[in-house]
mmCIF file of C-alpha atoms in Angstrom:
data_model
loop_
_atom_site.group_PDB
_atom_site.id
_atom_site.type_symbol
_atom_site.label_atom_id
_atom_site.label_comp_id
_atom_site.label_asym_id
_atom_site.label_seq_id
_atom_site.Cartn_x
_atom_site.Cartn_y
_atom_site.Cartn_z
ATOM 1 C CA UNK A 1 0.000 0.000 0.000
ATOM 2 C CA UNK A 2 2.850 2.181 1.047
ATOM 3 C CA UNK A 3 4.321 1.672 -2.681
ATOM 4 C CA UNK A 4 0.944 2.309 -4.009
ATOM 5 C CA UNK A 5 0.805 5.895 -2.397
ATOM 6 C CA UNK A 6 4.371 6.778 -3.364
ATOM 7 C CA UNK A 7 3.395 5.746 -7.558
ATOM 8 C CA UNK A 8 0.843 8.378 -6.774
ATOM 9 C CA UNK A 9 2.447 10.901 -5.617
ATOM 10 C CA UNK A 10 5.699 9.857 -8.503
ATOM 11 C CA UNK A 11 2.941 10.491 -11.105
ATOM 12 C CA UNK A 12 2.483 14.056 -9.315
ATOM 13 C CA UNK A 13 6.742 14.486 -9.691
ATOM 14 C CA UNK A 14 6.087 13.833 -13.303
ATOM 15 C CA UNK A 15 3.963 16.397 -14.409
ATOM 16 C CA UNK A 16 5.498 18.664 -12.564
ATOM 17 C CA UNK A 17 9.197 17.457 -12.778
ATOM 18 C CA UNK A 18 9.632 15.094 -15.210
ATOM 19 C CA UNK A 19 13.062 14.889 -15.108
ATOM 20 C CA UNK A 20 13.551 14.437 -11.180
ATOM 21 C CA UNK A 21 10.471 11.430 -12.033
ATOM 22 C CA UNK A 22 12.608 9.606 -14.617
ATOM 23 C CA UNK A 23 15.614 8.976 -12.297
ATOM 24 C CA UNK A 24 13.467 8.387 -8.603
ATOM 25 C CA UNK A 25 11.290 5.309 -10.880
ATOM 26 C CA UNK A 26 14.194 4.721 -12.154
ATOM 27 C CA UNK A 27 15.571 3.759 -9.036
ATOM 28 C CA UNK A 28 12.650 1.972 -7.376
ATOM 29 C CA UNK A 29 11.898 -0.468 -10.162
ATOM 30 C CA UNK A 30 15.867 -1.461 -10.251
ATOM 31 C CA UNK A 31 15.014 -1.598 -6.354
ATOM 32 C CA UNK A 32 12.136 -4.039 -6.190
ATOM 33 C CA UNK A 33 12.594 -5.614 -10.159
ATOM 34 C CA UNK A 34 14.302 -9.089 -10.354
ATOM 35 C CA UNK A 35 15.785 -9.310 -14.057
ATOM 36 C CA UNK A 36 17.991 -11.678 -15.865
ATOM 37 C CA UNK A 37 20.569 -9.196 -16.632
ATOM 38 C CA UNK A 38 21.331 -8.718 -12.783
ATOM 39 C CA UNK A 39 23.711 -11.418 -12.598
ATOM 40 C CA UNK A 40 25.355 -9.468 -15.430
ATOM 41 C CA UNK A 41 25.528 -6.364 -13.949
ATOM 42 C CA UNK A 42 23.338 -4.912 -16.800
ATOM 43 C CA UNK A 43 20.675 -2.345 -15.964
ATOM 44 C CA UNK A 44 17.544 -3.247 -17.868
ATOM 45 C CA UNK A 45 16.335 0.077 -17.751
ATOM 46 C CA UNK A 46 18.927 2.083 -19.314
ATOM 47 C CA UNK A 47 18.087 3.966 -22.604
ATOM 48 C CA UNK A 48 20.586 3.638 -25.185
ATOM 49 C CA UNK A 49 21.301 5.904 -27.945
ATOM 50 C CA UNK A 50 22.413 4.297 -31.356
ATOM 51 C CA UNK A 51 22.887 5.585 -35.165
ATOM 52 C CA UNK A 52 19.951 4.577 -36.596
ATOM 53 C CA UNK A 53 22.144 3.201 -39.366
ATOM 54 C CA UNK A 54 23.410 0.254 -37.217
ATOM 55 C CA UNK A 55 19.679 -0.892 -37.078
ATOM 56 C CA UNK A 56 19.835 -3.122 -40.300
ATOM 57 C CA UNK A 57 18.751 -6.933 -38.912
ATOM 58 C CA UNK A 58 15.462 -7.543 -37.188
ATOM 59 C CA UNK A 59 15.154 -10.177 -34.396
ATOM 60 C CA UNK A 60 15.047 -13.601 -34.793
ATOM 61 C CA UNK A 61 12.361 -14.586 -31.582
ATOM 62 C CA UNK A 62 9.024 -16.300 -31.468
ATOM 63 C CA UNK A 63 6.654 -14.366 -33.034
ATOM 64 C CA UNK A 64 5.611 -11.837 -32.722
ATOM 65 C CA UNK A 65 8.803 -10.705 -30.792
ATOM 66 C CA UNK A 66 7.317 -7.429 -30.249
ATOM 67 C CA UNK A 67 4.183 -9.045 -27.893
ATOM 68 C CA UNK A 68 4.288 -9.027 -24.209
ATOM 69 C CA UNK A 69 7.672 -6.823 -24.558
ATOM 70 C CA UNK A 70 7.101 -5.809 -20.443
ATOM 71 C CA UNK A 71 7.914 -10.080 -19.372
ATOM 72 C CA UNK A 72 10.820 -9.495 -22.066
ATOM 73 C CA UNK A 73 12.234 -6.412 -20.336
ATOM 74 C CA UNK A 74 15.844 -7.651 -19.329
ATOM 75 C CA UNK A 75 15.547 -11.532 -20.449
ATOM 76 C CA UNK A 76 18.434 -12.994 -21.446
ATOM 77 C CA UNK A 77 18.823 -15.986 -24.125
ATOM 78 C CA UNK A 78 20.648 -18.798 -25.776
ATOM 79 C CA UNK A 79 20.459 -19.895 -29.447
ATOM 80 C CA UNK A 80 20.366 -18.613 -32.824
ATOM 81 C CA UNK A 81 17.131 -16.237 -32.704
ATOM 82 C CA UNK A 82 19.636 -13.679 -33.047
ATOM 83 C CA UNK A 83 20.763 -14.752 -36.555
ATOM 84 C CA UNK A 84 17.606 -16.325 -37.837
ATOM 85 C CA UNK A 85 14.135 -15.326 -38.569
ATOM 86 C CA UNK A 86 10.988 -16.709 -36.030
ATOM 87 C CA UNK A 87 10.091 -20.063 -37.635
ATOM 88 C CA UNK A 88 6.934 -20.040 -36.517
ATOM 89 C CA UNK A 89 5.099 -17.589 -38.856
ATOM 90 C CA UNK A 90 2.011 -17.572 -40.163
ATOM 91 C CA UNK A 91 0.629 -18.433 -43.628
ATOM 92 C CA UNK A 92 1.092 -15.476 -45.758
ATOM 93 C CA UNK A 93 2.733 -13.791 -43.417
ATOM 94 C CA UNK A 94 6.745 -12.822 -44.573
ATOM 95 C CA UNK A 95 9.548 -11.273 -42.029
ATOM 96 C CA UNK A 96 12.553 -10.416 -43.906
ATOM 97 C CA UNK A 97 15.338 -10.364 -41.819
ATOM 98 C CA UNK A 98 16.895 -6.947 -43.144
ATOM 99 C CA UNK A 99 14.661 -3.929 -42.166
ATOM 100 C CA UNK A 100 15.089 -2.256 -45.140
ATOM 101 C CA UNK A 101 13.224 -4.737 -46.577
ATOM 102 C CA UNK A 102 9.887 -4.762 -45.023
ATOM 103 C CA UNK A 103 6.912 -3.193 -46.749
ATOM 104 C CA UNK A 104 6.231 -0.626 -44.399
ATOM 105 C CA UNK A 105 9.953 1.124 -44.375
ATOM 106 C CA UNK A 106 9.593 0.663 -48.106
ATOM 107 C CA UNK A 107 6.645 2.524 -48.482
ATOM 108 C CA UNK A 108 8.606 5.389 -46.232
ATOM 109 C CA UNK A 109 11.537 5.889 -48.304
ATOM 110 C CA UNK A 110 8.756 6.053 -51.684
ATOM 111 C CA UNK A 111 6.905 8.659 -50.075
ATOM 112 C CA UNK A 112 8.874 10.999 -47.775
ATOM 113 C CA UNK A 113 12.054 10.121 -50.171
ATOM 114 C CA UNK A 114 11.105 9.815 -53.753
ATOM 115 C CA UNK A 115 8.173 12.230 -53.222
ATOM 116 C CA UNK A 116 5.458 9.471 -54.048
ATOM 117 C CA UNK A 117 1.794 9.536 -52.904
ATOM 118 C CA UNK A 118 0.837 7.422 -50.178
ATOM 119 C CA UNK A 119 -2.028 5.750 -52.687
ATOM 120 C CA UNK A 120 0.697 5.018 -55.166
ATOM 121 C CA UNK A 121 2.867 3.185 -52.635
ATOM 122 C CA UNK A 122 2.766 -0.652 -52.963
ATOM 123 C CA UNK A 123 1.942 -1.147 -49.393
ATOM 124 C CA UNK A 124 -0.991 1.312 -49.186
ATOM 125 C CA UNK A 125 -2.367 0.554 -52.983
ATOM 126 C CA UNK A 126 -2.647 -2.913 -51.627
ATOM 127 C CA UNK A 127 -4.215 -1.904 -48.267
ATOM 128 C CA UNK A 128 -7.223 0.248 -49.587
ATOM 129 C CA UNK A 129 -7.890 -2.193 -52.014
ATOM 130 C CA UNK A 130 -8.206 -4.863 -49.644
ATOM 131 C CA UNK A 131 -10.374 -2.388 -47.292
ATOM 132 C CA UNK A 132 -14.165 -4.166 -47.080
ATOM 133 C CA UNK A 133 -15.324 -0.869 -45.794
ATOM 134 C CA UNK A 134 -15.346 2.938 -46.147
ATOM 135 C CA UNK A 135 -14.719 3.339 -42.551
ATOM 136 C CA UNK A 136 -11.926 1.382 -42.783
ATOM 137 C CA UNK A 137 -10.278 3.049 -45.565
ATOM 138 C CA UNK A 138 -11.334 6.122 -43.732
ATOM 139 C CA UNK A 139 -9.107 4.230 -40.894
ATOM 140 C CA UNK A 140 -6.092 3.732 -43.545
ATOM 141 C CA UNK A 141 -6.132 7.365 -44.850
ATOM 142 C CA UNK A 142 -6.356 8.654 -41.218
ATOM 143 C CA UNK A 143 -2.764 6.795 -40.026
ATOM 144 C CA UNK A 144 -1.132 7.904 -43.442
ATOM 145 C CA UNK A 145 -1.768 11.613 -42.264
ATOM 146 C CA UNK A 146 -0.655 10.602 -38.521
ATOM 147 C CA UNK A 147 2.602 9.101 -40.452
ATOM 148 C CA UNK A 148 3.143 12.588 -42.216
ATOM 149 C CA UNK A 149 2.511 14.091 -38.865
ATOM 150 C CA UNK A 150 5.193 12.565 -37.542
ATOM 151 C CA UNK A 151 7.543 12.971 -40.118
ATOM 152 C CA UNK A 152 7.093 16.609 -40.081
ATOM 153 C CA UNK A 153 7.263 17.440 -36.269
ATOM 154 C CA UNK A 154 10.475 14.686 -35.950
ATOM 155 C CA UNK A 155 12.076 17.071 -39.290
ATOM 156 C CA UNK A 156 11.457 20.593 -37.463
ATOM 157 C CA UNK A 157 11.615 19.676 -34.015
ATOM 158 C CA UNK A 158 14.173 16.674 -33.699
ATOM 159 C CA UNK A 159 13.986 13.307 -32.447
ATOM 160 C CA UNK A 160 12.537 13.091 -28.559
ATOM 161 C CA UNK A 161 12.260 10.163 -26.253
ATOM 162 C CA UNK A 162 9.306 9.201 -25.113
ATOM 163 C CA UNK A 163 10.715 10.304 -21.196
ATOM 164 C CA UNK A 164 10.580 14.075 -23.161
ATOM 165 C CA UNK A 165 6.991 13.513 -24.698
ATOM 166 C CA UNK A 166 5.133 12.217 -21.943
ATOM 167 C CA UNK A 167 2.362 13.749 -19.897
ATOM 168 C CA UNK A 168 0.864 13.088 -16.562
ATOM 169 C CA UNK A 169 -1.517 9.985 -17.269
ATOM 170 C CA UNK A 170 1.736 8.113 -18.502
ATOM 171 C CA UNK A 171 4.003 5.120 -15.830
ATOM 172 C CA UNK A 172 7.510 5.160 -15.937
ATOM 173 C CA UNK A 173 7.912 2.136 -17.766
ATOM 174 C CA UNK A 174 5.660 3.220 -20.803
ATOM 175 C CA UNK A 175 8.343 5.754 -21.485
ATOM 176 C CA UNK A 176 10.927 2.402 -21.918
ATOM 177 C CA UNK A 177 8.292 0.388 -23.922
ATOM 178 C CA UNK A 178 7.278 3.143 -26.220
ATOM 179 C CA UNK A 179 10.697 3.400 -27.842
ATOM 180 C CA UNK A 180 12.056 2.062 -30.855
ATOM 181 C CA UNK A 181 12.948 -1.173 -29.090
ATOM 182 C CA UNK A 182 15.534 -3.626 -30.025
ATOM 183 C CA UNK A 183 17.176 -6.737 -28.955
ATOM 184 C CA UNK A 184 21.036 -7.290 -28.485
ATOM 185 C CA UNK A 185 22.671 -10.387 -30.518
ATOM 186 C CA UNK A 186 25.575 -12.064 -29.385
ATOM 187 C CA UNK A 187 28.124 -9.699 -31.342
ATOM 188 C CA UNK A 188 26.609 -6.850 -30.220
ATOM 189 C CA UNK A 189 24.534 -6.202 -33.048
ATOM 190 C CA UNK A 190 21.265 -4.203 -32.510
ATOM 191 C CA UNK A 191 18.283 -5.792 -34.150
ATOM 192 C CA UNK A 192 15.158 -4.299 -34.546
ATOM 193 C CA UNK A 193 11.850 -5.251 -32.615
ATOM 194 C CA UNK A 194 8.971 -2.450 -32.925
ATOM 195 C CA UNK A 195 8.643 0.827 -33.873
ATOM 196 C CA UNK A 196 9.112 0.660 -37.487
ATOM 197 C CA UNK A 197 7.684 4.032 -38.011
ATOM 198 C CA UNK A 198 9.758 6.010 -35.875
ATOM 199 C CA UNK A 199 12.898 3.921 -37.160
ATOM 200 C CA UNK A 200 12.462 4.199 -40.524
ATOM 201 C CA UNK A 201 11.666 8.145 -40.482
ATOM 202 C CA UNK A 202 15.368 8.179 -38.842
ATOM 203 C CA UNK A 203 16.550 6.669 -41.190
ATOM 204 C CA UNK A 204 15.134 8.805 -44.274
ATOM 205 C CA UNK A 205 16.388 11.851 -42.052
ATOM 206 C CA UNK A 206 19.782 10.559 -41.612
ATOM 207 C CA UNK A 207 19.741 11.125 -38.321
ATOM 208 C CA UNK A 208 23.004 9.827 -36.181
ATOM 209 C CA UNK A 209 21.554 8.965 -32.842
ATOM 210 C CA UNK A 210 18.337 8.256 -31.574
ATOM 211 C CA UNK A 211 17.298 6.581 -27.790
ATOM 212 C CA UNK A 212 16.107 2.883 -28.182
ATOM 213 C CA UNK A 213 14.919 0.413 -25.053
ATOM 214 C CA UNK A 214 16.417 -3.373 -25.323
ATOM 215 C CA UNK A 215 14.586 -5.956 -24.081
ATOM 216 C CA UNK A 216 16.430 -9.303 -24.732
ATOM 217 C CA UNK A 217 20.189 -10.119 -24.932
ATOM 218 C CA UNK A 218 21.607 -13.008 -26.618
ATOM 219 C CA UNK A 219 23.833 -14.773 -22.944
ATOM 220 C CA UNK A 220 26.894 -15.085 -25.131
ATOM 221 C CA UNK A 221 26.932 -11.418 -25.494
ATOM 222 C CA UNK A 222 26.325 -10.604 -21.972
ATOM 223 C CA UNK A 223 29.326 -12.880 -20.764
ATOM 224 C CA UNK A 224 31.156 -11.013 -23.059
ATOM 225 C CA UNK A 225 30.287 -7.440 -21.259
ATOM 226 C CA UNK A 226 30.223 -8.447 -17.496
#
């Protein structure tokens, strides 16, 4: 209960201090969390900062590795996810294991690149044509817009973490799991888990650094850095 009344009055530190928020969380969940890292001497809370560039692989775990990402948040694992792609896909469904292959970063560099209309993309042609509704292609046109949003305001006002963005209704550890989040292979390499979007529009921008969460490491790698 005692915890429950100091969350409370850390959500109050938040909107009013955001910054003095961010590091006393910070501290409690490293105080009462229990993560696979530990052993390692890895904080699983740490925000790292990478060139966007580096971000070329995506991760090789169950699908979808992106789902239940707050049991992931410093797990630690064996095998070869970190060189493969998930095996256990669904029909029709493909996972290229270089980012810059999927559809979605695809249809980025067409339109925010090459100058090309969303509806002339080969992502979004096929989307609206699949739509069995107008109110879901009203859906489809709304989240292109929300897409150029995003592009624009990252363009003009820089790339922000989501500790910068938030507001009072948002936990401590939504700011970690609403990053670009990643995994970390055994050679170090960074490979991509969610937040296409963001990732991609980094990418078009050239941007050199930008703050991503991990939230598994390949064991090998952590001997390595222990």
């Amino acid at each position: 209960m005692e915890l429950l009344k100091l969350g409370a009055q850390f959500e109050q530190f938040l909107y009013l201090r955001p910054k003095c928020y961010e590091k006393t969380a910070h501290n409690l969940y490293r105080s009462v969390g229990v993560f696979d890292v530990d052993k390692f001497g890895i904080d699983p809370l740490e925000i790292t900062y990478v060139n966007p560039k580096n971000i070329t692989r995506v991760t090789g775990r169950e699908w979808k590795p992106w789902s239940g990402r707050i049991q992931k948040v410093g797990k630690v694992l064996t095998g070869d996810w970190d060189k493969t792609v998930p095996t256990d896909l669904p029909n029709g469904v493909e996972y290229p294991k270089r980012f810059e292959q999927h559809e979605i970063h695809e249809a980025f560099v067409s339109h925010f690149d090459e100058e090309v209309s969303w509806g002339e993309t080969k992502r979004y042609r096929e989307k609206i044509a699949k739509a069995e509704s107008e109110s879901e292609i009203g859906n489809i046109r709304r989240s292109l817009k929300t897409y150029d949003h995003l592009y624009n305001n990252i363009k003009e006002k820089g790339y922000k973490s989501q500790a910068q963005l938030c507001d009072r209704s948002d936990a401590f550890i939504d700011t970690r799991l609403g990053e670009i989040l990643v995994d970390i292979g055994r050679d170090g390499e960074i490979l991509f888990v969610d937040g296409r979007h963001r990732l991609s529009i980094a990418k078009i921008l050239g941007l050199d650094r930008i703050p991503v969460f991990v939230l598994v490491r390949h064991k090998q790698w952590c001997m390595n850095n222990s």
